PDB file of C-alpha atoms in Angstrom:
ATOM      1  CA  UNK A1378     -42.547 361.802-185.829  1.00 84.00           C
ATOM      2  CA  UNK A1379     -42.786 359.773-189.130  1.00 93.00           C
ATOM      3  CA  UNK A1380     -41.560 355.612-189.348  1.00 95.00           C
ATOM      4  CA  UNK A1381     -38.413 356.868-190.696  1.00 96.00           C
ATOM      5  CA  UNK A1382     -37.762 359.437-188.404  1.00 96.00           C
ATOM      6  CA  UNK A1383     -38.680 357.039-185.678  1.00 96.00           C
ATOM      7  CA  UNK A1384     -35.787 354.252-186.942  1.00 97.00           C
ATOM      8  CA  UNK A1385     -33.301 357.320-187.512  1.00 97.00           C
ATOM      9  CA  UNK A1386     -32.924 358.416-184.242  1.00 97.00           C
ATOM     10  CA  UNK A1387     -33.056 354.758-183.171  1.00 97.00           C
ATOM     11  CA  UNK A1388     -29.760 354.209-185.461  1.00 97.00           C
ATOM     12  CA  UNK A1389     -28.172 357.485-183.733  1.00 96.00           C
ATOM     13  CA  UNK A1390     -28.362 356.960-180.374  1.00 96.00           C
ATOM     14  CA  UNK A1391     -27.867 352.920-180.470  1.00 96.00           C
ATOM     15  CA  UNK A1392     -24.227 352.276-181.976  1.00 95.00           C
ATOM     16  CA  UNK A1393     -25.625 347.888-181.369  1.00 97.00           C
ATOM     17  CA  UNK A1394     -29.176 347.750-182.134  1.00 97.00           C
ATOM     18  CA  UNK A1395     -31.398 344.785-182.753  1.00 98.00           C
ATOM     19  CA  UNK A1396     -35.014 344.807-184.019  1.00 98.00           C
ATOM     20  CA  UNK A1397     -36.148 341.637-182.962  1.00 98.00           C
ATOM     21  CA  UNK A1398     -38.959 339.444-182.159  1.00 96.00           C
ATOM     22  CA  UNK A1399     -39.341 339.412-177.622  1.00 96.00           C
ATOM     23  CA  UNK A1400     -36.299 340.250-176.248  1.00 97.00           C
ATOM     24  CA  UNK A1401     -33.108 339.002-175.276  1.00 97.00           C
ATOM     25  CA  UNK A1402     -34.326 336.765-171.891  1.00 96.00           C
ATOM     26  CA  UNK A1403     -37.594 335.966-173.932  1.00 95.00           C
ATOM     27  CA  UNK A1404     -36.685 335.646-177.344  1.00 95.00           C
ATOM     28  CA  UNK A1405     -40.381 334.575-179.081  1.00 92.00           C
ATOM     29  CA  UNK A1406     -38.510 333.297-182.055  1.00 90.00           C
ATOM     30  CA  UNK A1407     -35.793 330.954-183.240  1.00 91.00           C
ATOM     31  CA  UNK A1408     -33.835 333.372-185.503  1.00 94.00           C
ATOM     32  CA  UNK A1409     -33.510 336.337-183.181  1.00 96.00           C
ATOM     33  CA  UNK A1410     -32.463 334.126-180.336  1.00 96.00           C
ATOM     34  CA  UNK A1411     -29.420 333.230-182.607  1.00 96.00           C
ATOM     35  CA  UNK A1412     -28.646 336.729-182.950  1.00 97.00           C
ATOM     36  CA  UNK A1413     -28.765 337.376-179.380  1.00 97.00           C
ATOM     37  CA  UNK A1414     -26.500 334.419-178.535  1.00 97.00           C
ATOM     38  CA  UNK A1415     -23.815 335.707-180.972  1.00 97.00           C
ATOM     39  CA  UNK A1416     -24.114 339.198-179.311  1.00 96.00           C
ATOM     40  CA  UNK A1417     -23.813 337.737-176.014  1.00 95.00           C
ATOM     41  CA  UNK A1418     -20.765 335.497-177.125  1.00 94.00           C
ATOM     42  CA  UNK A1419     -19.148 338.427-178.396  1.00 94.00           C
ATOM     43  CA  UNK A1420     -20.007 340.201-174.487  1.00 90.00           C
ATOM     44  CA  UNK A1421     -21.324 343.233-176.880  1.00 89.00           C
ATOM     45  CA  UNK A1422     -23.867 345.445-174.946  1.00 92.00           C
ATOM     46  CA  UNK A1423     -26.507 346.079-176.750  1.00 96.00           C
ATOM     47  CA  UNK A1424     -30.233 347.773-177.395  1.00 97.00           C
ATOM     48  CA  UNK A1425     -33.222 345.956-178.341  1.00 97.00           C
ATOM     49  CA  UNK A1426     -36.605 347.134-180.152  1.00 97.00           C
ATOM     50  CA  UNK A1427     -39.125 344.095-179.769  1.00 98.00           C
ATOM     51  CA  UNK A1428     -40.929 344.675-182.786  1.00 97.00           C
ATOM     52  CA  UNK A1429     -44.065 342.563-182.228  1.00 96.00           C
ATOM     53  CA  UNK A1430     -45.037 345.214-179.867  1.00 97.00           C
ATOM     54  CA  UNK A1431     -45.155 347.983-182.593  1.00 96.00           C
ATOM     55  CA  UNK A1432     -46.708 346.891-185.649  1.00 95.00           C
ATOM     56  CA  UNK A1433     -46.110 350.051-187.316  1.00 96.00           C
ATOM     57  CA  UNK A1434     -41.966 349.641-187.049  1.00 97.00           C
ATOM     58  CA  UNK A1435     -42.503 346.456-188.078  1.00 96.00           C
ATOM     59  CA  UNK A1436     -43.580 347.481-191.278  1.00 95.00           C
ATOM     60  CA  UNK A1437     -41.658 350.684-192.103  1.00 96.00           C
ATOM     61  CA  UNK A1438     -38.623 348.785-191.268  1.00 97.00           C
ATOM     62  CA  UNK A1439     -38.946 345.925-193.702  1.00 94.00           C
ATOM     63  CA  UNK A1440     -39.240 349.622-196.537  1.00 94.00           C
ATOM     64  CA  UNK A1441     -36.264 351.397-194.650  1.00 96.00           C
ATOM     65  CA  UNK A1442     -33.811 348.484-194.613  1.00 96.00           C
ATOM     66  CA  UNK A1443     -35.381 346.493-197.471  1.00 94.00           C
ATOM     67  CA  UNK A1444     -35.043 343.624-195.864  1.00 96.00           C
ATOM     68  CA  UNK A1445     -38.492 341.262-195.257  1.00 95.00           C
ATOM     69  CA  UNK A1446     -37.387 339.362-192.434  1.00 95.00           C
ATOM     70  CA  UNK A1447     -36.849 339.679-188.425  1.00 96.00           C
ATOM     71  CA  UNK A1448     -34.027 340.006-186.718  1.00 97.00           C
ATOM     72  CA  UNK A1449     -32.246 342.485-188.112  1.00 98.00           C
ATOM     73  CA  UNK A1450     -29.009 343.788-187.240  1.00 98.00           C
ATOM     74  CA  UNK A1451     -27.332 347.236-187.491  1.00 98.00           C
ATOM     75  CA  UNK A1452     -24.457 348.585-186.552  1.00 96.00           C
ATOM     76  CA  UNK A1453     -23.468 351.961-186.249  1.00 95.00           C
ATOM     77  CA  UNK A1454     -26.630 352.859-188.429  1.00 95.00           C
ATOM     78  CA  UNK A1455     -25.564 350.130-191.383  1.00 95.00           C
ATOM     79  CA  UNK A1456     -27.803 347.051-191.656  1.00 97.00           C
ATOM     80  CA  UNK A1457     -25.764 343.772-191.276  1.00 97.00           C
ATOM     81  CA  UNK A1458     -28.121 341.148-191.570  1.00 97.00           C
ATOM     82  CA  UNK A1459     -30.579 339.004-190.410  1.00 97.00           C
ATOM     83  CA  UNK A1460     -29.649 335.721-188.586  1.00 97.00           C
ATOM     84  CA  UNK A1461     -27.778 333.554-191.164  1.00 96.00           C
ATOM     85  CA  UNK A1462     -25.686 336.300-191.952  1.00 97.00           C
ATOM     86  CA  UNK A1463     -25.176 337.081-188.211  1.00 97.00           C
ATOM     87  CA  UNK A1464     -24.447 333.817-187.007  1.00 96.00           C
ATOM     88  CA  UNK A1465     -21.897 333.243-189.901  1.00 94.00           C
ATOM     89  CA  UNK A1466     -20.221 336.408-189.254  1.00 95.00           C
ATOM     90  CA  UNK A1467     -19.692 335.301-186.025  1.00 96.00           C
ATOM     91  CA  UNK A1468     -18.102 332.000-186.901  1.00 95.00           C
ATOM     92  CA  UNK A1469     -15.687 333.511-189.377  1.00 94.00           C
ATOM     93  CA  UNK A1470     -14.920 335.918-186.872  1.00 95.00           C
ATOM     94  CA  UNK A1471     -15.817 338.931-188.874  1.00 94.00           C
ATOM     95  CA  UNK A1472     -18.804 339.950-186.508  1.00 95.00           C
ATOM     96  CA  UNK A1473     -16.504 340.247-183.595  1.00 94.00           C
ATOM     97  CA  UNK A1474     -14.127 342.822-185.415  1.00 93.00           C
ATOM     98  CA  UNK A1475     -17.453 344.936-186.204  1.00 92.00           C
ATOM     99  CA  UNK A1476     -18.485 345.293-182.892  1.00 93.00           C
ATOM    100  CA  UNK A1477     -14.717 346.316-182.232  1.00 89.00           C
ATOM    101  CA  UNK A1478     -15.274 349.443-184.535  1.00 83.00           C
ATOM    102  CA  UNK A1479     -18.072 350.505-182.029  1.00 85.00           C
ATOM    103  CA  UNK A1480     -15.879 350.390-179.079  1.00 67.00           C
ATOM    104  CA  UNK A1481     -13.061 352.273-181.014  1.00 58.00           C
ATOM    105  CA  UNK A1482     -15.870 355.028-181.867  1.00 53.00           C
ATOM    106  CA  UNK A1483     -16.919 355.427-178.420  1.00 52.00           C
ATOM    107  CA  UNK A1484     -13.150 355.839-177.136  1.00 52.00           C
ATOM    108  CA  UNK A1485     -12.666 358.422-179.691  1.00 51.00           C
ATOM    109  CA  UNK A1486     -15.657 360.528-178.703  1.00 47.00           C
ATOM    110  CA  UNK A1487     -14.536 360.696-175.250  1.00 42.00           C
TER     111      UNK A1487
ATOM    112  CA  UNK B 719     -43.977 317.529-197.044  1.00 62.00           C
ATOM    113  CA  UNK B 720     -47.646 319.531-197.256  1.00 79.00           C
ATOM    114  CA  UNK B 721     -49.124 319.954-201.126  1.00 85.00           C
ATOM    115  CA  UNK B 722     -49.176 324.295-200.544  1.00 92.00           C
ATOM    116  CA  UNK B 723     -45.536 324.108-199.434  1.00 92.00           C
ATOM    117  CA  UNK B 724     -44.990 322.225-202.712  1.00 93.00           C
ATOM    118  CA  UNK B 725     -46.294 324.553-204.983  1.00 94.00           C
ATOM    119  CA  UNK B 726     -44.576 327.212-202.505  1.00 96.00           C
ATOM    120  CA  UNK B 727     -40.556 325.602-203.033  1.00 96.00           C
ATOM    121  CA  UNK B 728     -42.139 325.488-207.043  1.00 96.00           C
ATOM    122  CA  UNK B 729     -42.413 329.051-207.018  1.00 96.00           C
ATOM    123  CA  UNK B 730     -38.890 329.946-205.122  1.00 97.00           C
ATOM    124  CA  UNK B 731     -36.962 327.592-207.516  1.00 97.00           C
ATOM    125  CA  UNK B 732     -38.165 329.109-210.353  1.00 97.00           C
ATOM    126  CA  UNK B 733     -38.588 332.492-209.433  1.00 97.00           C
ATOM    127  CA  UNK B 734     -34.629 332.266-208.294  1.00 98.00           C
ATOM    128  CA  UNK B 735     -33.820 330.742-211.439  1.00 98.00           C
ATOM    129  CA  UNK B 736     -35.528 333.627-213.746  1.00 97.00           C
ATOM    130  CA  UNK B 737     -33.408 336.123-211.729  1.00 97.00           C
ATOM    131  CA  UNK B 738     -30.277 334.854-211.389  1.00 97.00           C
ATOM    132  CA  UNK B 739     -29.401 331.215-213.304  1.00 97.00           C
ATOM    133  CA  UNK B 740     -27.781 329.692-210.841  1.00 97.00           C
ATOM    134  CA  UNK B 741     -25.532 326.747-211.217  1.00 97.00           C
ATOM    135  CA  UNK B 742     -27.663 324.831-208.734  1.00 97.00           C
ATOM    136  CA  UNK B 743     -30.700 325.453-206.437  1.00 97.00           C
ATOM    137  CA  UNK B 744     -31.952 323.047-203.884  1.00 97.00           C
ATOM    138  CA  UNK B 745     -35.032 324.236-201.586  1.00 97.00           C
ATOM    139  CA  UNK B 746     -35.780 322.247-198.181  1.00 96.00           C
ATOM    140  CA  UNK B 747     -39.230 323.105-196.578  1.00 95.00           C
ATOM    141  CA  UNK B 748     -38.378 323.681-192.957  1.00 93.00           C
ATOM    142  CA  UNK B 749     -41.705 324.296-191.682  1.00 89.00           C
ATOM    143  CA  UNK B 750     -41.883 321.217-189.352  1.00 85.00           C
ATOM    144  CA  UNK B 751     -38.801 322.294-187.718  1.00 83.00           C
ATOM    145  CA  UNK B 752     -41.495 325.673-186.444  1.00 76.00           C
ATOM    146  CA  UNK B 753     -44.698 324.160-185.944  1.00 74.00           C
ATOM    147  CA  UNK B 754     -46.280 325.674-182.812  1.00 69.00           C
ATOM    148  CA  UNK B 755     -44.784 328.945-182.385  1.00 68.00           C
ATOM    149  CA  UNK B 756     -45.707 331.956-184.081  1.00 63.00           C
ATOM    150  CA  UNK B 757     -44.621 332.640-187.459  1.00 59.00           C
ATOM    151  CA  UNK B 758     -46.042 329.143-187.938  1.00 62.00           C
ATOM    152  CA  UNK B 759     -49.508 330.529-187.173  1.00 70.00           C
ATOM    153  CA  UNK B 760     -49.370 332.631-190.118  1.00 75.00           C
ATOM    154  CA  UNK B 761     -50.284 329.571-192.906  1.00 83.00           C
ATOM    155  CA  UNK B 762     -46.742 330.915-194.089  1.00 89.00           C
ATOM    156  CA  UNK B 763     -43.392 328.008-194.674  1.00 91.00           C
ATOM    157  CA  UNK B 764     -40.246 328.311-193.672  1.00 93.00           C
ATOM    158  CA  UNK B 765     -37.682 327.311-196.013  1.00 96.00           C
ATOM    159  CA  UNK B 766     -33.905 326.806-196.696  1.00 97.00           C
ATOM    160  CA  UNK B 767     -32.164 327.240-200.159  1.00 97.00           C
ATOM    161  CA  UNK B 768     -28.436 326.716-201.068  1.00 97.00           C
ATOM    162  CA  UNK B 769     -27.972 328.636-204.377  1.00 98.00           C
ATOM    163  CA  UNK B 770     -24.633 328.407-205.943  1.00 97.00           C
ATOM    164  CA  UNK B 771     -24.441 331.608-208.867  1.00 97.00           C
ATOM    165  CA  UNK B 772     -22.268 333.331-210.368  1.00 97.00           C
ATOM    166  CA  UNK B 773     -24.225 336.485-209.978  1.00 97.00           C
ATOM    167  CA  UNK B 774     -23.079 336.172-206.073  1.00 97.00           C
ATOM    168  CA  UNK B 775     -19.364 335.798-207.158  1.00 96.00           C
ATOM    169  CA  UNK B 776     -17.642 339.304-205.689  1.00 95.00           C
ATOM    170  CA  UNK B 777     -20.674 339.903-203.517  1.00 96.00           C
ATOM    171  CA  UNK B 778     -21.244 339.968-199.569  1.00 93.00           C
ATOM    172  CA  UNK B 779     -23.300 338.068-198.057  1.00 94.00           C
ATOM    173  CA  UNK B 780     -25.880 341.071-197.370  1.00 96.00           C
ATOM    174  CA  UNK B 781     -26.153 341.670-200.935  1.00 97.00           C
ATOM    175  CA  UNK B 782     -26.364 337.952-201.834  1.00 97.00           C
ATOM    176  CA  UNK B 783     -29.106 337.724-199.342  1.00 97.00           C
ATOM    177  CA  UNK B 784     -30.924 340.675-201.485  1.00 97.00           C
ATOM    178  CA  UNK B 785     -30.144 339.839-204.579  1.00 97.00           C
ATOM    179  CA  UNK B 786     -32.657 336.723-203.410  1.00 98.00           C
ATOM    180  CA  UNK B 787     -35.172 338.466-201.473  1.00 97.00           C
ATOM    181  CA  UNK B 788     -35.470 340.428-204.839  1.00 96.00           C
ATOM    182  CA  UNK B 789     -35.543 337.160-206.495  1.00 97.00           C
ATOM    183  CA  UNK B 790     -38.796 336.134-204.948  1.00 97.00           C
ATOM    184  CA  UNK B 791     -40.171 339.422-204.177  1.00 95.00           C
ATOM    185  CA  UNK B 792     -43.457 339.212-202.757  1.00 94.00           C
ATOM    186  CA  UNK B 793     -43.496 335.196-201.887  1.00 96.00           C
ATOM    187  CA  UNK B 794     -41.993 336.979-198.628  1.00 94.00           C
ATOM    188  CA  UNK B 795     -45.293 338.685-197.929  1.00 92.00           C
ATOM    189  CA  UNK B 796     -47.684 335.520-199.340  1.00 94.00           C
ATOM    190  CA  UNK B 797     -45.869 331.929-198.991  1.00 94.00           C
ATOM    191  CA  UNK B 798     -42.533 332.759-196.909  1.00 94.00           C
ATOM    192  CA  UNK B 799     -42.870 333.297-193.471  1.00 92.00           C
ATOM    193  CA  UNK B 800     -38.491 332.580-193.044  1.00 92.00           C
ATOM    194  CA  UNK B 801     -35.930 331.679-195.771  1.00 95.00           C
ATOM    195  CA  UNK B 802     -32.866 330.429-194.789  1.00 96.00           C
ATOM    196  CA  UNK B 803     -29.513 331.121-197.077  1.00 96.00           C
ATOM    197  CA  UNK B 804     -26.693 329.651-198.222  1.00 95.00           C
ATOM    198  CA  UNK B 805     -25.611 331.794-201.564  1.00 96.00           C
ATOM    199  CA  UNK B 806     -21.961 331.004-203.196  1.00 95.00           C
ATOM    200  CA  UNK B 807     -20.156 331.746-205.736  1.00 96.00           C
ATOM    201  CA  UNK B 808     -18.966 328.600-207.949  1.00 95.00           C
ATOM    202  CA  UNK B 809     -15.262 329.491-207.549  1.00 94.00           C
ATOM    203  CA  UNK B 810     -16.322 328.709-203.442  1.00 91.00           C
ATOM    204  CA  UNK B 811     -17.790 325.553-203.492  1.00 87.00           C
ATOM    205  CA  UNK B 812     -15.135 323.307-201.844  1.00 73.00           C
ATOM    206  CA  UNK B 813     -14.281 319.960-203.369  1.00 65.00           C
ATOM    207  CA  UNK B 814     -14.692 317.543-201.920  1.00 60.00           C
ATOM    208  CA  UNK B 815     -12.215 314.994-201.146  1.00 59.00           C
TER     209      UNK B 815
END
């Protein structure tokens, strides 16, 4: 399986997924423990990759979302942002009405 | 302030400027605030630039945010381990009172 094909199926099967540096006990940097603060404010469930333990993501990430920096956040397969973005969603508000739209997805599915 | 990360928040400001002539730029380095864990180990600064342009006016923030990655391009891979944003539009600045 290629990078891209690796992040795809990633996207599908996680509707909440953050590539991040650690993970969400041991966050081993600054920015994604933001993210994972707002996610946790927000009581969203979510999946984690740690990318410092596949240098390979790392990299074809930064191509597939063109984005240079960790965390990253996507949501139902769209990138939303790293952590300035995130955490300013979440102020406004707007991040919580995001997350709702996975929720609603899932209850229409089932 | 260390000399490199000088020459590194010369490069951003005018690398931003060429793309985008914004109304204003300031650049703080941040590095300080991340000395010791492990982006810092990579030589690399962390920085933090408010860029008020009216190329952002319309935009969201993801595309702002791009629209300045582009900006400095491969700084990101050589001088910039983390950039922080703040990108508005002039008709958001708030005045103050």
């Amino acid at each position: 399986m290629s990078v891209n094909e690796k992040i795809e199926a990633q996207l599908k099967e996680f509707p909440v997924l953050l590539y991040m540096k650690g993970n969400p006990d041991f966050p081993e940097c600054g920015f994604s423990s933001q993210v994972v603060s707002a996610l946790k404010q927000c009581a969203q469930r979510f999946a984690y990759v740690n990318i410092l333990e596949d240098p390979e993501l790392r990299a074809g990430l930064k191509e597939y979302s063109n984005w240079p920096t960790f965390p990253q956040l996507y949501v139902n397969g769209e990138l939303i942002g790293g952590s300035d973005i995130v955490v300013q969603m979440f102020e406004s508000g707007e991040l919580q009405k995001e997350l709702q739209s996975v929720g609603q997805a899932r209850d229409a599915d089932a | 302030m260390s000399a490199i990360n000088a020459d590194r928040m010369d490069l951003i400001d005018s690398a931003v400027r060429s793309a985008l002539r914004p109304v204003s730029i300031a650049i703080e380095d941040e590095s300080h605030l991340h000395a010791g864990h492990a982006g810092a180990k990579t030589g690399m600064g962390h920085f933090h630039v408010v860029v008020v342009a009216e190329a952002f006016e319309g935009l969201r923030m993801l595309q702002r945010h791009r629209l300045i990655y582009d900006a400095v391009g491969n700084l990101m891979q050589t001088d910039i381990h983390a950039l922080r944003i703040d990108a508005k539009a002039p008709s958001e600045l708030q005045v103050s009172t």
